[in-house]
């Protein structure tokens, strides 16, 4: 039982030591990265909407031509 608690303790100590090595972005970098993500999400959403609208229009025309 003691070995289990020692392993858990060592795990969290190693996690803490690894987190100290991480380069955390400052506010300016974080704002820039957030802007890039938001713009990218908007562009991808717009592309998906355009494809969806185009396919919807095409399927409507196909069903009208077939008479369904």
XYZ file of N, CA and C in Angstrom:
204
model
N 0.831 -1.199 0.000
C 0.000 0.000 0.000
C 0.868 1.253 0.000
N 1.950 1.210 0.764
C 2.841 2.368 0.833
C 3.490 2.625 -0.519
N 3.830 1.552 -1.216
C 4.452 1.700 -2.523
C 3.520 2.421 -3.493
N 2.234 2.147 -3.413
C 1.263 2.809 -4.284
C 1.254 4.314 -4.026
N 1.238 4.714 -2.743
C 1.224 6.137 -2.406
C 2.528 6.803 -2.818
N 3.637 6.095 -2.709
C 4.925 6.645 -3.149
C 4.925 6.853 -4.663
N 4.361 5.904 -5.389
C 4.276 6.043 -6.850
C 3.406 7.231 -7.244
N 2.301 7.393 -6.566
C 1.419 8.531 -6.843
C 2.137 9.838 -6.535
N 2.831 9.886 -5.421
C 3.584 11.082 -5.034
C 4.670 11.391 -6.064
N 5.416 10.383 -6.492
C 6.463 10.584 -7.496
C 5.871 11.064 -8.818
N 4.717 10.538 -9.173
C 4.062 10.955 -10.409
C 3.750 12.448 -10.378
N 3.134 12.922 -9.299
C 2.771 14.333 -9.227
C 3.993 15.227 -9.108
N 5.047 14.751 -8.487
C 6.290 15.524 -8.433
C 6.874 15.657 -9.836
N 6.854 14.581 -10.611
C 7.380 14.653 -11.973
C 6.503 15.534 -12.864
N 5.193 15.492 -12.662
C 4.298 16.375 -13.421
C 4.613 17.830 -13.106
N 4.793 18.139 -11.839
C 5.123 19.505 -11.427
C 6.444 19.950 -12.050
N 7.449 19.079 -12.034
C 8.749 19.429 -12.614
C 8.652 19.647 -14.117
N 7.848 18.855 -14.810
C 7.677 19.048 -16.248
C 6.942 20.350 -16.552
N 5.951 20.694 -15.736
C 5.215 21.942 -15.961
C 6.096 23.162 -15.746
N 7.119 23.045 -14.923
C 8.052 24.159 -14.735
C 8.891 24.384 -15.987
N 9.061 23.353 -16.819
C 9.863 23.462 -18.037
C 9.080 24.062 -19.210
N 7.775 24.111 -19.097
C 6.928 24.578 -20.197
C 7.114 26.076 -20.390
N 7.202 26.490 -21.666
C 7.250 27.919 -21.985
C 5.814 28.405 -22.142
N 5.350 29.169 -21.173
C 3.981 29.669 -21.207
C 3.955 30.985 -21.971
N 3.006 31.176 -22.901
C 2.946 32.424 -23.671
C 2.516 33.599 -22.794
N 3.018 34.782 -23.172
C 2.578 35.972 -22.441
C 1.236 36.432 -23.014
N 0.691 37.499 -22.449
C -0.650 37.953 -22.835
C -0.708 38.323 -24.320
N 0.324 38.973 -24.833
C 0.322 39.402 -26.230
C 0.313 38.192 -27.170
N 1.145 37.199 -26.882
C 1.173 35.993 -27.702
C -0.158 35.256 -27.632
N -0.701 35.157 -26.435
C -1.962 34.444 -26.248
C -3.096 35.121 -27.013
N -3.113 36.454 -27.003
C -4.126 37.195 -27.750
C -3.977 36.943 -29.249
N -2.734 36.939 -29.732
C -2.489 36.671 -31.147
C -2.915 35.274 -31.548
N -2.556 34.284 -30.735
C -2.929 32.900 -31.022
C -4.447 32.729 -31.008
N -5.100 33.381 -30.060
C -6.559 33.293 -29.973
C -7.206 33.892 -31.218
N -6.671 35.008 -31.683
C -7.189 35.630 -32.901
C -7.045 34.723 -34.108
N -5.891 34.067 -34.218
C -5.664 33.149 -35.339
C -6.668 31.997 -35.292
N -6.903 31.455 -34.112
C -7.854 30.346 -33.970
C -9.263 30.800 -34.339
N -9.687 31.959 -33.853
C -11.037 32.437 -34.143
C -11.239 32.690 -35.632
N -10.251 33.307 -36.282
C -10.356 33.566 -37.718
C -10.385 32.247 -38.488
N -9.544 31.301 -38.088
C -9.516 29.994 -38.757
C -10.844 29.269 -38.616
N -11.413 29.289 -37.427
C -12.704 28.632 -37.204
C -13.782 29.291 -38.052
N -13.767 30.614 -38.141
C -14.751 31.323 -38.956
C -14.614 30.940 -40.426
N -13.387 30.896 -40.931
C -13.163 30.575 -42.346
C -13.594 29.140 -42.651
N -13.215 28.198 -41.791
C -13.607 26.803 -42.014
C -15.127 26.660 -41.927
N -15.751 27.342 -40.983
C -17.209 27.307 -40.875
C -17.873 27.868 -42.118
N -17.321 28.944 -42.652
C -17.853 29.542 -43.877
C -17.730 28.583 -45.055
N -16.593 27.912 -45.168
C -16.392 26.947 -46.254
C -17.389 25.795 -46.138
N -17.562 25.275 -44.929
C -18.521 24.178 -44.726
C -19.934 24.635 -45.059
N -20.296 25.855 -44.651
C -21.628 26.378 -44.953
C -21.833 26.509 -46.464
N -20.800 26.988 -47.174
C -20.915 27.126 -48.626
C -21.107 25.770 -49.301
N -20.315 24.774 -48.902
C -20.490 23.430 -49.468
C -21.869 22.874 -49.151
N -22.319 23.050 -47.918
C -23.631 22.543 -47.512
C -24.744 23.217 -48.308
N -24.646 24.532 -48.469
C -25.666 25.254 -49.235
C -25.667 24.822 -50.695
N -24.482 24.646 -51.265
C -24.380 24.207 -52.656
C -24.944 22.818 -52.860
N -24.619 21.903 -51.964
C -25.156 20.548 -52.080
C -26.660 20.528 -51.854
N -27.148 21.338 -50.944
C -28.585 21.410 -50.701
C -29.305 21.920 -51.946
N -28.751 22.944 -52.561
C -29.344 23.491 -53.783
C -29.335 22.438 -54.894
N -28.207 21.736 -55.048
C -28.089 20.721 -56.097
C -29.070 19.572 -55.868
N -29.213 19.135 -54.628
C -30.146 18.045 -54.335
C -31.588 18.481 -54.583
N -31.908 19.729 -54.246
C -33.254 20.246 -54.502
C -33.545 20.239 -56.001
N -32.595 20.708 -56.795
C -32.777 20.725 -58.253
C -32.894 19.306 -58.805
N -32.101 18.377 -58.266
C -32.164 16.990 -58.718
C -33.518 16.374 -58.400
N -34.017 16.600 -57.195
C -35.322 16.047 -56.813
C -36.447 16.671 -57.631
N -36.329 17.973 -57.942
C -37.340 18.619 -58.783
C -37.322 18.028 -60.186
N -36.133 17.735 -60.701
C -36.015 17.179 -62.054
C -36.565 15.757 -62.118
N -36.372 15.008 -61.052
C -36.848 13.623 -61.017
C -38.337 13.586 -60.716
N -38.835 14.593 -60.016
C -40.248 14.654 -59.680
C -40.567 14.067 -58.324
N -39.615 14.128 -57.429
C -39.843 13.587 -56.075
C -40.322 14.685 -55.172
